[in-house]
mmCIF file of C-alpha atoms in Angstrom:
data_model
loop_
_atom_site.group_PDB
_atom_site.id
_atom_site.type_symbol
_atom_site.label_atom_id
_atom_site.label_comp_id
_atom_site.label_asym_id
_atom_site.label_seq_id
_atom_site.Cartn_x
_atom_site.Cartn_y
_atom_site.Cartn_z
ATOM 1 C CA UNK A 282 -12.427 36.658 26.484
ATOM 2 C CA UNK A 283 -9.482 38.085 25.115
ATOM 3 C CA UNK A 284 -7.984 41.413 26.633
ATOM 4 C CA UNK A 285 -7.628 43.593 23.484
ATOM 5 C CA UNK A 286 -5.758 46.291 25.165
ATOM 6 C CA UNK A 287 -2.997 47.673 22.874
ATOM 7 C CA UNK A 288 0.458 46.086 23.323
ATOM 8 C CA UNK A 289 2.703 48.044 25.867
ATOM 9 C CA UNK A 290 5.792 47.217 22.892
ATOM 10 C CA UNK A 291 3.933 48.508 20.482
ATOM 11 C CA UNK A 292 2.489 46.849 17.419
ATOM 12 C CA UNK A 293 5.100 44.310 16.720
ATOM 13 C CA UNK A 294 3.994 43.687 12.791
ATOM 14 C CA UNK A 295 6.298 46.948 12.368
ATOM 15 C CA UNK A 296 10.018 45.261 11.937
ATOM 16 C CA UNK A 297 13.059 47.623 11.920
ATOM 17 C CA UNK A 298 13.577 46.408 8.481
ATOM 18 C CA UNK A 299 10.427 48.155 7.439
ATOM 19 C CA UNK A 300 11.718 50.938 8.761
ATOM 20 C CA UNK A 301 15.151 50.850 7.044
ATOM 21 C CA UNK A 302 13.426 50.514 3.949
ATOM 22 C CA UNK A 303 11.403 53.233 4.270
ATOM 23 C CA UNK A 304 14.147 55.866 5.568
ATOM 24 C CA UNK A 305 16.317 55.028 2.879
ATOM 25 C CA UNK A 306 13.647 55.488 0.059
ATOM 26 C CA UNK A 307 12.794 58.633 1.516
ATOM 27 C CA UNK A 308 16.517 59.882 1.381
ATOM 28 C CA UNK A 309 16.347 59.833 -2.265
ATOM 29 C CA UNK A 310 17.659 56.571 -2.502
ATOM 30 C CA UNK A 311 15.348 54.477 -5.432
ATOM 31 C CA UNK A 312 14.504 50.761 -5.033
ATOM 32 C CA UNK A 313 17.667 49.612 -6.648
ATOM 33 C CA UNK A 314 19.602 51.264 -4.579
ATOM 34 C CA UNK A 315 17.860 50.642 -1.326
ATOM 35 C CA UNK A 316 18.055 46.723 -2.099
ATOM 36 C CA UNK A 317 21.953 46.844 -2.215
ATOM 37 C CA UNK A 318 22.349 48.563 0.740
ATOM 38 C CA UNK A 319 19.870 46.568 2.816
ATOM 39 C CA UNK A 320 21.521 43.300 0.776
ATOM 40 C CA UNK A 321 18.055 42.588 -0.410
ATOM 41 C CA UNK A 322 16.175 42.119 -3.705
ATOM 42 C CA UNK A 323 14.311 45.488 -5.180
ATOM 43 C CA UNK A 324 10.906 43.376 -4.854
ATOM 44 C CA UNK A 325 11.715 42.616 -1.387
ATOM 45 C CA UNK A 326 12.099 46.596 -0.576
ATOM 46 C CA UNK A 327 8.642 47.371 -2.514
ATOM 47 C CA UNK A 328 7.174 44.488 -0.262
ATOM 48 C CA UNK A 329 8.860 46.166 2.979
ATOM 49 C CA UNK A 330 7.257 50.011 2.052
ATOM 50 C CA UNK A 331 3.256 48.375 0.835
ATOM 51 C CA UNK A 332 3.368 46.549 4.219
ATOM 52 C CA UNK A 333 4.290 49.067 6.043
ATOM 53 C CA UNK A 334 1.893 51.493 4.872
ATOM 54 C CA UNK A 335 -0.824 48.415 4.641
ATOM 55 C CA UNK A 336 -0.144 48.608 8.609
ATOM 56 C CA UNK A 337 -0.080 52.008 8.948
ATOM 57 C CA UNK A 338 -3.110 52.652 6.683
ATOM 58 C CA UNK A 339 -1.942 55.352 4.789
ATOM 59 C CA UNK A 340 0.708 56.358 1.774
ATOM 60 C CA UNK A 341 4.197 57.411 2.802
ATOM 61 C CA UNK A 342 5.761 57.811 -0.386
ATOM 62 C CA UNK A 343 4.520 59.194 -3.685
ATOM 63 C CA UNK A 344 5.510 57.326 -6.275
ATOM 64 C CA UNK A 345 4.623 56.352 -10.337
ATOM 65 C CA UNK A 346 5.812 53.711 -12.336
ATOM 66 C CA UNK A 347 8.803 52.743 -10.108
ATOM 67 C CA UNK A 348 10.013 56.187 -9.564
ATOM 68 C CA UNK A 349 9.603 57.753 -5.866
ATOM 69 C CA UNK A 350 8.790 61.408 -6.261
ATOM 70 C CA UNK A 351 8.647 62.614 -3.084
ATOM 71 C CA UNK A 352 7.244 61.962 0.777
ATOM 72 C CA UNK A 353 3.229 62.183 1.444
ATOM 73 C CA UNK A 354 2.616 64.488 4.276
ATOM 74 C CA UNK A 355 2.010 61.558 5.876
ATOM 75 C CA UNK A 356 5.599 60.368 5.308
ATOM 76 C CA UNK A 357 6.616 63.707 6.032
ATOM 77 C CA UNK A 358 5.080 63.163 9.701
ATOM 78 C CA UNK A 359 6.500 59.812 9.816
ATOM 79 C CA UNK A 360 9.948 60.221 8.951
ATOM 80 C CA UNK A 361 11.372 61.596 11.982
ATOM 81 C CA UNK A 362 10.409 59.058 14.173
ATOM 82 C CA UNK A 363 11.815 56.624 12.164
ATOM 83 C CA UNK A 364 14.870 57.832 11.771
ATOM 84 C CA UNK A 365 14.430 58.679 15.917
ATOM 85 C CA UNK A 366 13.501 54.675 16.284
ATOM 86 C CA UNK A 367 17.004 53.302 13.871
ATOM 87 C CA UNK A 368 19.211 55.713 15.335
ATOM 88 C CA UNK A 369 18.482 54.853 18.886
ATOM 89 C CA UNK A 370 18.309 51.190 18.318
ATOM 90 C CA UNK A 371 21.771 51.515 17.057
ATOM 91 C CA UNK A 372 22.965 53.505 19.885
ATOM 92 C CA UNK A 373 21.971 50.872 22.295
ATOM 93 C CA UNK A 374 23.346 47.843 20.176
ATOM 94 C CA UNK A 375 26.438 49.548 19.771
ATOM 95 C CA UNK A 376 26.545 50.540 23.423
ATOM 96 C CA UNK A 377 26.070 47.048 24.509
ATOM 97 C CA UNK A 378 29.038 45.927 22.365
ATOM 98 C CA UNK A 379 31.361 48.266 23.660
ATOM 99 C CA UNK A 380 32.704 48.659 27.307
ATOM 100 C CA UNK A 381 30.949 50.860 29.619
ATOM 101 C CA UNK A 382 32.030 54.058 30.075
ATOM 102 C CA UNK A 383 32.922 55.319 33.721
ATOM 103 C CA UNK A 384 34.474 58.185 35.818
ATOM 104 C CA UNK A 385 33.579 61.828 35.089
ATOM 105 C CA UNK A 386 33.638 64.265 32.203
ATOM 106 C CA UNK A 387 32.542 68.032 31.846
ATOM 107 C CA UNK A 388 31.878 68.600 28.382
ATOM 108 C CA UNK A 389 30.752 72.205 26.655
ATOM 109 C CA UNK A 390 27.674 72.085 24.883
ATOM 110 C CA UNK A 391 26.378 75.443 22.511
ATOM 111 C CA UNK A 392 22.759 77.189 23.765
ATOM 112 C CA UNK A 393 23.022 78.904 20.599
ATOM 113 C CA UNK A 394 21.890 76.088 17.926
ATOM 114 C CA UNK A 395 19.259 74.193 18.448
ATOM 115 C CA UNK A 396 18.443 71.908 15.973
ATOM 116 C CA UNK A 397 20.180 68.846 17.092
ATOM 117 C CA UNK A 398 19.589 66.701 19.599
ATOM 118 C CA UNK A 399 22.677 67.058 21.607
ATOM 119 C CA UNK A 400 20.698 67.079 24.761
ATOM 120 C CA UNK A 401 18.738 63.973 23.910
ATOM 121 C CA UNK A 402 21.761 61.379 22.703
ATOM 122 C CA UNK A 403 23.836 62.520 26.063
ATOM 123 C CA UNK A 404 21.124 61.965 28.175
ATOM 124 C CA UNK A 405 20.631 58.264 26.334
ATOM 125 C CA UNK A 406 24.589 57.639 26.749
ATOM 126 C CA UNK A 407 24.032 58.721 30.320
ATOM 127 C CA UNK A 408 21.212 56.004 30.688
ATOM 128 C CA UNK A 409 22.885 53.055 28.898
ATOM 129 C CA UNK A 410 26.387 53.432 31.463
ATOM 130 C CA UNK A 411 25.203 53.659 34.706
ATOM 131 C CA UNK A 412 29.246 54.508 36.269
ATOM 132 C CA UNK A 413 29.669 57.903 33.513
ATOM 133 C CA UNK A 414 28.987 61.022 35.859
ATOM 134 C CA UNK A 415 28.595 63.635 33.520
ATOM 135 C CA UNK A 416 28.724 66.940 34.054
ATOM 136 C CA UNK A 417 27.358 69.496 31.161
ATOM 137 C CA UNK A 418 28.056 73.177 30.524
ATOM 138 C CA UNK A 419 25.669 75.187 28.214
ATOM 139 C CA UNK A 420 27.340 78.611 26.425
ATOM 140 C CA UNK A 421 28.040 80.393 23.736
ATOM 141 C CA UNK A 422 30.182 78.781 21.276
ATOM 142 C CA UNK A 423 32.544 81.193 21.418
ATOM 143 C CA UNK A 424 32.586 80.757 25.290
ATOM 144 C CA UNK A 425 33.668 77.237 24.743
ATOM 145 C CA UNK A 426 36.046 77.865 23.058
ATOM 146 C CA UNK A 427 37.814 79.982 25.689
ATOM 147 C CA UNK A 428 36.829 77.272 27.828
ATOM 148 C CA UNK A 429 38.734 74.663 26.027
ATOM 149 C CA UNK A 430 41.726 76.494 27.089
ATOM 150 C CA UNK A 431 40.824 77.554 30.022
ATOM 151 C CA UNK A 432 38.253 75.698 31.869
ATOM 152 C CA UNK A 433 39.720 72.075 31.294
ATOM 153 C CA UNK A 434 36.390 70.327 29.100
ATOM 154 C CA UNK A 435 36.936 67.355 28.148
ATOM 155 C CA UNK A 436 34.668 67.549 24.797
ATOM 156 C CA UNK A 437 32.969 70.343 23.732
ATOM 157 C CA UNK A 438 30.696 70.890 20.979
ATOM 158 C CA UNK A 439 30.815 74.382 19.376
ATOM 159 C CA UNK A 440 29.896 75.970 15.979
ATOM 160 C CA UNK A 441 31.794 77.982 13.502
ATOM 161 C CA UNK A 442 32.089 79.140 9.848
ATOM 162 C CA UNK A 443 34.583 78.286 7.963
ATOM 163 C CA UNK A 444 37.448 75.567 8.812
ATOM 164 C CA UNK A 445 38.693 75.088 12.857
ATOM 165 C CA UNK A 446 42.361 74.539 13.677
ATOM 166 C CA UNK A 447 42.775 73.657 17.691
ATOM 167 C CA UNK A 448 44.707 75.464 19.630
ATOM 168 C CA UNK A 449 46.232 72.154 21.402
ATOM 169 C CA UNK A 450 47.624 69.476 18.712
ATOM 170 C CA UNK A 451 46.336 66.985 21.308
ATOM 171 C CA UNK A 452 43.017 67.246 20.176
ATOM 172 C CA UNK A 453 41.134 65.118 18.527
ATOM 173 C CA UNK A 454 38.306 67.038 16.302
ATOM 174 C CA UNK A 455 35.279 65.765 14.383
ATOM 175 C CA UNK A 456 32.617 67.129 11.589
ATOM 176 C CA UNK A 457 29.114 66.650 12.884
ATOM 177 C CA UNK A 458 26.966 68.485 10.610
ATOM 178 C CA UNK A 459 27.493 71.045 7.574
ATOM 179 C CA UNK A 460 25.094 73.535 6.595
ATOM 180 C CA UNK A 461 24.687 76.681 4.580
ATOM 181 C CA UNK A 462 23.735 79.764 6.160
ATOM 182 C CA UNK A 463 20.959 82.186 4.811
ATOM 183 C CA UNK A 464 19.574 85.265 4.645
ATOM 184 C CA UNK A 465 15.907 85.133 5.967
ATOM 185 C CA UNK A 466 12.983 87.108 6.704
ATOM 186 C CA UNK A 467 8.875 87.757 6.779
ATOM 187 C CA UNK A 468 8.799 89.649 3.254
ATOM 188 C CA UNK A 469 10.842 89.753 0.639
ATOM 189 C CA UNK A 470 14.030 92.643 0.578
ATOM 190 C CA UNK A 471 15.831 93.987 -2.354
ATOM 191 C CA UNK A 472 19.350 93.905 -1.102
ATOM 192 C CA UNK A 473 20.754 96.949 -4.014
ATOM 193 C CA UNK A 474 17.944 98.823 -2.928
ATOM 194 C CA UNK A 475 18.960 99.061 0.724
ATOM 195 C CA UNK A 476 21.330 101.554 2.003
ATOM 196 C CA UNK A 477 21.509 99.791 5.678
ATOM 197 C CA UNK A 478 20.382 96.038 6.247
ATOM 198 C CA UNK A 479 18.601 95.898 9.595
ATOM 199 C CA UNK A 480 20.224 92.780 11.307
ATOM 200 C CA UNK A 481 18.500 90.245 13.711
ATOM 201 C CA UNK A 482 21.489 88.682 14.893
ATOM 202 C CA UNK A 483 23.343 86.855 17.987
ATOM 203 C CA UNK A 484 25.687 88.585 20.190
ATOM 204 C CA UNK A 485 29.569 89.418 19.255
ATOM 205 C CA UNK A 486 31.212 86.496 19.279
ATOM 206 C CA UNK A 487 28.519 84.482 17.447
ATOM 207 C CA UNK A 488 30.069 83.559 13.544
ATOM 208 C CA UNK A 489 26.611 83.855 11.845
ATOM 209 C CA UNK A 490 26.813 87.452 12.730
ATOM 210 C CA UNK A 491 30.904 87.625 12.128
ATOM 211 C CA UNK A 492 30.163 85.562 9.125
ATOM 212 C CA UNK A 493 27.033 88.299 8.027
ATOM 213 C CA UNK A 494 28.954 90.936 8.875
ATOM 214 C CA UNK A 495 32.337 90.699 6.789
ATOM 215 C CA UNK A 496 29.794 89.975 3.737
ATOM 216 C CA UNK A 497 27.903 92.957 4.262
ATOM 217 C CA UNK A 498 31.572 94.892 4.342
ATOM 218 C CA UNK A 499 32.580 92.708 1.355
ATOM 219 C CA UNK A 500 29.539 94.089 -0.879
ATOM 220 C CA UNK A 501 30.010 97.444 0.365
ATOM 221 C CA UNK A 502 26.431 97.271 2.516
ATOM 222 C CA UNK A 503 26.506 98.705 6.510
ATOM 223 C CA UNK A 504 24.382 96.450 8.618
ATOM 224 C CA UNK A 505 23.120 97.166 12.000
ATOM 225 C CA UNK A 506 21.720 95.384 15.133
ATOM 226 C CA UNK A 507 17.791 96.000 14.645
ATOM 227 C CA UNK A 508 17.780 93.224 16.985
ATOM 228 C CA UNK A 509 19.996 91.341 18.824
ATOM 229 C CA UNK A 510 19.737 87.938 21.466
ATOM 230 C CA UNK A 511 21.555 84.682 22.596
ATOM 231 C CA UNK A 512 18.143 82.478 22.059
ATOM 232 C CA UNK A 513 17.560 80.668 19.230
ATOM 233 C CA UNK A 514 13.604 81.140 20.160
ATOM 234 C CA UNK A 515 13.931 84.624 20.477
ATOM 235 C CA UNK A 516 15.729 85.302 17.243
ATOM 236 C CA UNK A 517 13.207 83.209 15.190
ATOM 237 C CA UNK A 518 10.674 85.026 16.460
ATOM 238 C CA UNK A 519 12.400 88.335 15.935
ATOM 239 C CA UNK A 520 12.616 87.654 12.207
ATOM 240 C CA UNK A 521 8.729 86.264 11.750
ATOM 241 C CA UNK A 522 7.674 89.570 13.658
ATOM 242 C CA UNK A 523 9.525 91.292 10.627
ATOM 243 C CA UNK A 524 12.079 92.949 12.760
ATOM 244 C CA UNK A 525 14.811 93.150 10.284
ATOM 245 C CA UNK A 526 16.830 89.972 8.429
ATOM 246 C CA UNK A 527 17.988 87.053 10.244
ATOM 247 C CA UNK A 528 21.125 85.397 9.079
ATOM 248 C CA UNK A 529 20.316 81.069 10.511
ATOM 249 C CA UNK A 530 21.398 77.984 9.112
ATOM 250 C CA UNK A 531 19.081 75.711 6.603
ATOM 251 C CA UNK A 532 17.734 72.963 9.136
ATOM 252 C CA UNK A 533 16.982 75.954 12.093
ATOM 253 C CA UNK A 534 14.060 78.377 9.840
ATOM 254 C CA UNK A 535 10.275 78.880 10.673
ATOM 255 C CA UNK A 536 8.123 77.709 7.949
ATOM 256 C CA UNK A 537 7.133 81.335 7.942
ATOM 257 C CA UNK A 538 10.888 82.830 7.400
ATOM 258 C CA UNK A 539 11.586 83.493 3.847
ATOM 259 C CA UNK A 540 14.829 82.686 2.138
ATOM 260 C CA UNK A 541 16.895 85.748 0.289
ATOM 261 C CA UNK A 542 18.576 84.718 -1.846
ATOM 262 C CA UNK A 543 20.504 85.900 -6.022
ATOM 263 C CA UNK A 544 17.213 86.756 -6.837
ATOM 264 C CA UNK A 545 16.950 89.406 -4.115
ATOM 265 C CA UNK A 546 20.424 90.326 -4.858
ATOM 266 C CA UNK A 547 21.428 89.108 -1.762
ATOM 267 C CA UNK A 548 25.021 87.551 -1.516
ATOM 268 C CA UNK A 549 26.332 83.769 -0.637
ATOM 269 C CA UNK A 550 26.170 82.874 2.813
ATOM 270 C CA UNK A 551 29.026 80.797 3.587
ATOM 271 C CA UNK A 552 28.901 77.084 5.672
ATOM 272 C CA UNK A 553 28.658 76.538 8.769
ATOM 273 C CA UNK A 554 29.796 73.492 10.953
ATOM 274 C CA UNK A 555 29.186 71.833 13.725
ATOM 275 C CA UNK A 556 32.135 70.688 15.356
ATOM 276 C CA UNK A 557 33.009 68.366 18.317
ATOM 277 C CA UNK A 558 36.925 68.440 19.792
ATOM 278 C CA UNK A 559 38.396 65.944 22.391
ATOM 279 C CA UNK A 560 40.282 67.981 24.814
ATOM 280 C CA UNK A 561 41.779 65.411 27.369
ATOM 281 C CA UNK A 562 42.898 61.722 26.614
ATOM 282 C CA UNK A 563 40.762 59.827 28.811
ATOM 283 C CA UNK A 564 39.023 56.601 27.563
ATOM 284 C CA UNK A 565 35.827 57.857 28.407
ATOM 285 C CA UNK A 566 36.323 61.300 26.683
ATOM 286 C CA UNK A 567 36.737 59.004 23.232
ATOM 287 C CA UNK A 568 33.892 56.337 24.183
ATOM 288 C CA UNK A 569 31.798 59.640 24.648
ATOM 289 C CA UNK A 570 33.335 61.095 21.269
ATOM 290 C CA UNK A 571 32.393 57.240 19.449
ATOM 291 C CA UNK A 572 29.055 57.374 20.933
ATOM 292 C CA UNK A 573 28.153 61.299 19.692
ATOM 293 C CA UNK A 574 29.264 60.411 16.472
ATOM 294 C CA UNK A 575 27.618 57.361 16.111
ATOM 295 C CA UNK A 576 24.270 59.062 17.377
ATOM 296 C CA UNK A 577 24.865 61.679 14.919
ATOM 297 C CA UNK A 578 25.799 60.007 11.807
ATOM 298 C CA UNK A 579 22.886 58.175 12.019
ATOM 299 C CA UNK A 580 20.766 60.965 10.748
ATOM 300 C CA UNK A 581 21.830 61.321 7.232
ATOM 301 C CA UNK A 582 21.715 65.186 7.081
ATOM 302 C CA UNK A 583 24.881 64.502 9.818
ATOM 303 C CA UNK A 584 28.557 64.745 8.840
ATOM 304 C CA UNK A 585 30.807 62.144 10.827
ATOM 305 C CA UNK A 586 34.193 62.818 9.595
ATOM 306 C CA UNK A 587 37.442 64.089 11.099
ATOM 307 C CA UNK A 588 38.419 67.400 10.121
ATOM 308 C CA UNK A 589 42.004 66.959 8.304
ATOM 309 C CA UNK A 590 42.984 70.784 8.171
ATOM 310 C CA UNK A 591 41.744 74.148 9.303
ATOM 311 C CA UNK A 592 42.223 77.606 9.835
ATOM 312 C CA UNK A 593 40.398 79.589 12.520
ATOM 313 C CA UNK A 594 36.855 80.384 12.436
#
């Protein structure tokens, strides 16, 4: 008899193709345009999506006469690990066709946003060149900053608002990600009808709170710390306890935080950005710059594109 225990690579009818398909369909892309960019026909893409739910035995997409109208929950719980499954597969490939990076590099990473996987794609680079000894600072981003000038990083990765100009025309920086900012908390505020806005904020030095700040002072409003913390977790939590009104970027809210937005009267937030700067001209520091961007790009609510002009944040 036949040992029927499940396959330790996992069941192989699933191609990377299917995958593709599906990702792009459920960016918004339609069949059309999912056929060009895969080079294949729009029947061949329908094919790839019924197979791959045939196999997964449920319905990823909803969809009616041709037109995709949104994710199932099902694709909602699907999507990530897709996109997880593509954009390590093309870390490794691309890996493997470069050179292997070596020697050693301290690079700045921010503890105050959370909702990329930093962590996870330099732990992966880590694994895939055996000779890189990296060594990894976690801070504020306004600490790395300093520490760009002062500490001798060789990357860091940092947030601001607004455009960055480096201080060192050496560098080499790049656009990871660009969000907007909001207002959010547990009930609903009428920002005219509040004398002081109760603040859950970061620490000084954070730009959601510089950025929350000078549009408080801009609309004439005083705000105050109600509650203030360097953790992301803590924050979060802060708001959904109703503590006061939490100023966080689009991609970092509880499903229990409430947006407030014109029809609270509450003013425009501006961006934010995630930025990553090449501080010393080592081959290693831009092998690890190629490889963060690649890793990030690959998620297609990422930004990959160098930043042309600035001014401080």
């Amino acid at each position: 008899m036949f040992d029927c225990q499940p396959s330790p690579l996992g069941d192989r009818r699933v191609t990377l193709e299917h995958l593709r398909a599906f990702v792009l369909l459920a960016e918004g892309n339609g069949f059309q345009q999912a056929g060009l960019q895969l080079f294949r026909s729009q029947s061949a893409v329908t094919q790839s999506l019924k197979r791959l739910e045939e196999i997964l035995g449920c319905k990823l997409l909803e969809r009616r006469q041709g037109h995709i109208l949104g994710l199932t929950s099902e694709g909602e719980r699907f999507l990530p690990a897709a996109n997880e499954i593509l954009a390590r597969t093309s870390e490794a490939v691309s890996a493997m066709q470069q050179p292997e990076i070596s020697g050693r590099l301290l690079i700045g990473v921010p503890d105050d946003f959370k909702v990329v996987d930093l962590h996870g794609a330099i732990s992966r680079c880590a694994e895939l060149n055996r000779n890189l000894r990296l060594e990894v600072v976690s801070a504020l981003s306004s600490q790395l900053l300093h520490q760009l000038d002062h500490s001798g990083l060789d990357l860091a990765i940092f947030k601001c608002v607004g455009d960055f100009t480096p201080s060192d025309q050496r560098w080499q920086c790049h656009r990871l990600r660009r969000e907007p900012l909001h207002w959010v908390a547990a009930q609903r505020h009428d920002f005219n009808g509040m004398s002081d806005i109760p603040l859950v904020i970061f620490p000084d030095g954070c730009c959601y709170r510089r950025a929350a700040l000078a549009t408080l002072d801009q609309h004439q409003k005083h705000g105050y710390s109600a509650y203030t913390s360097a953790s992301y977790d803590n924050i979060r939590a802060a708001v959904s306890a109703g503590l006061g009104i939490g100023v966080l970027p689009a991609s970092a809210l509880a499903e229990d935080h409430i947006i407030l937005g014109n029809k609270e009267g509450f003013p425009e937030l501006p961006m934010v950005e995630l930025v990553m700067v090449q501080a010393s001209q080592k081959r290693a520091t831009q092998q690890l710059a190629d490889f963060l961007t690649l890793s990030s790009s690959m998620k297609s609510q990422y930004v990959s594109t160098p930043l042309a002009d600035a001014t401080s944040p």
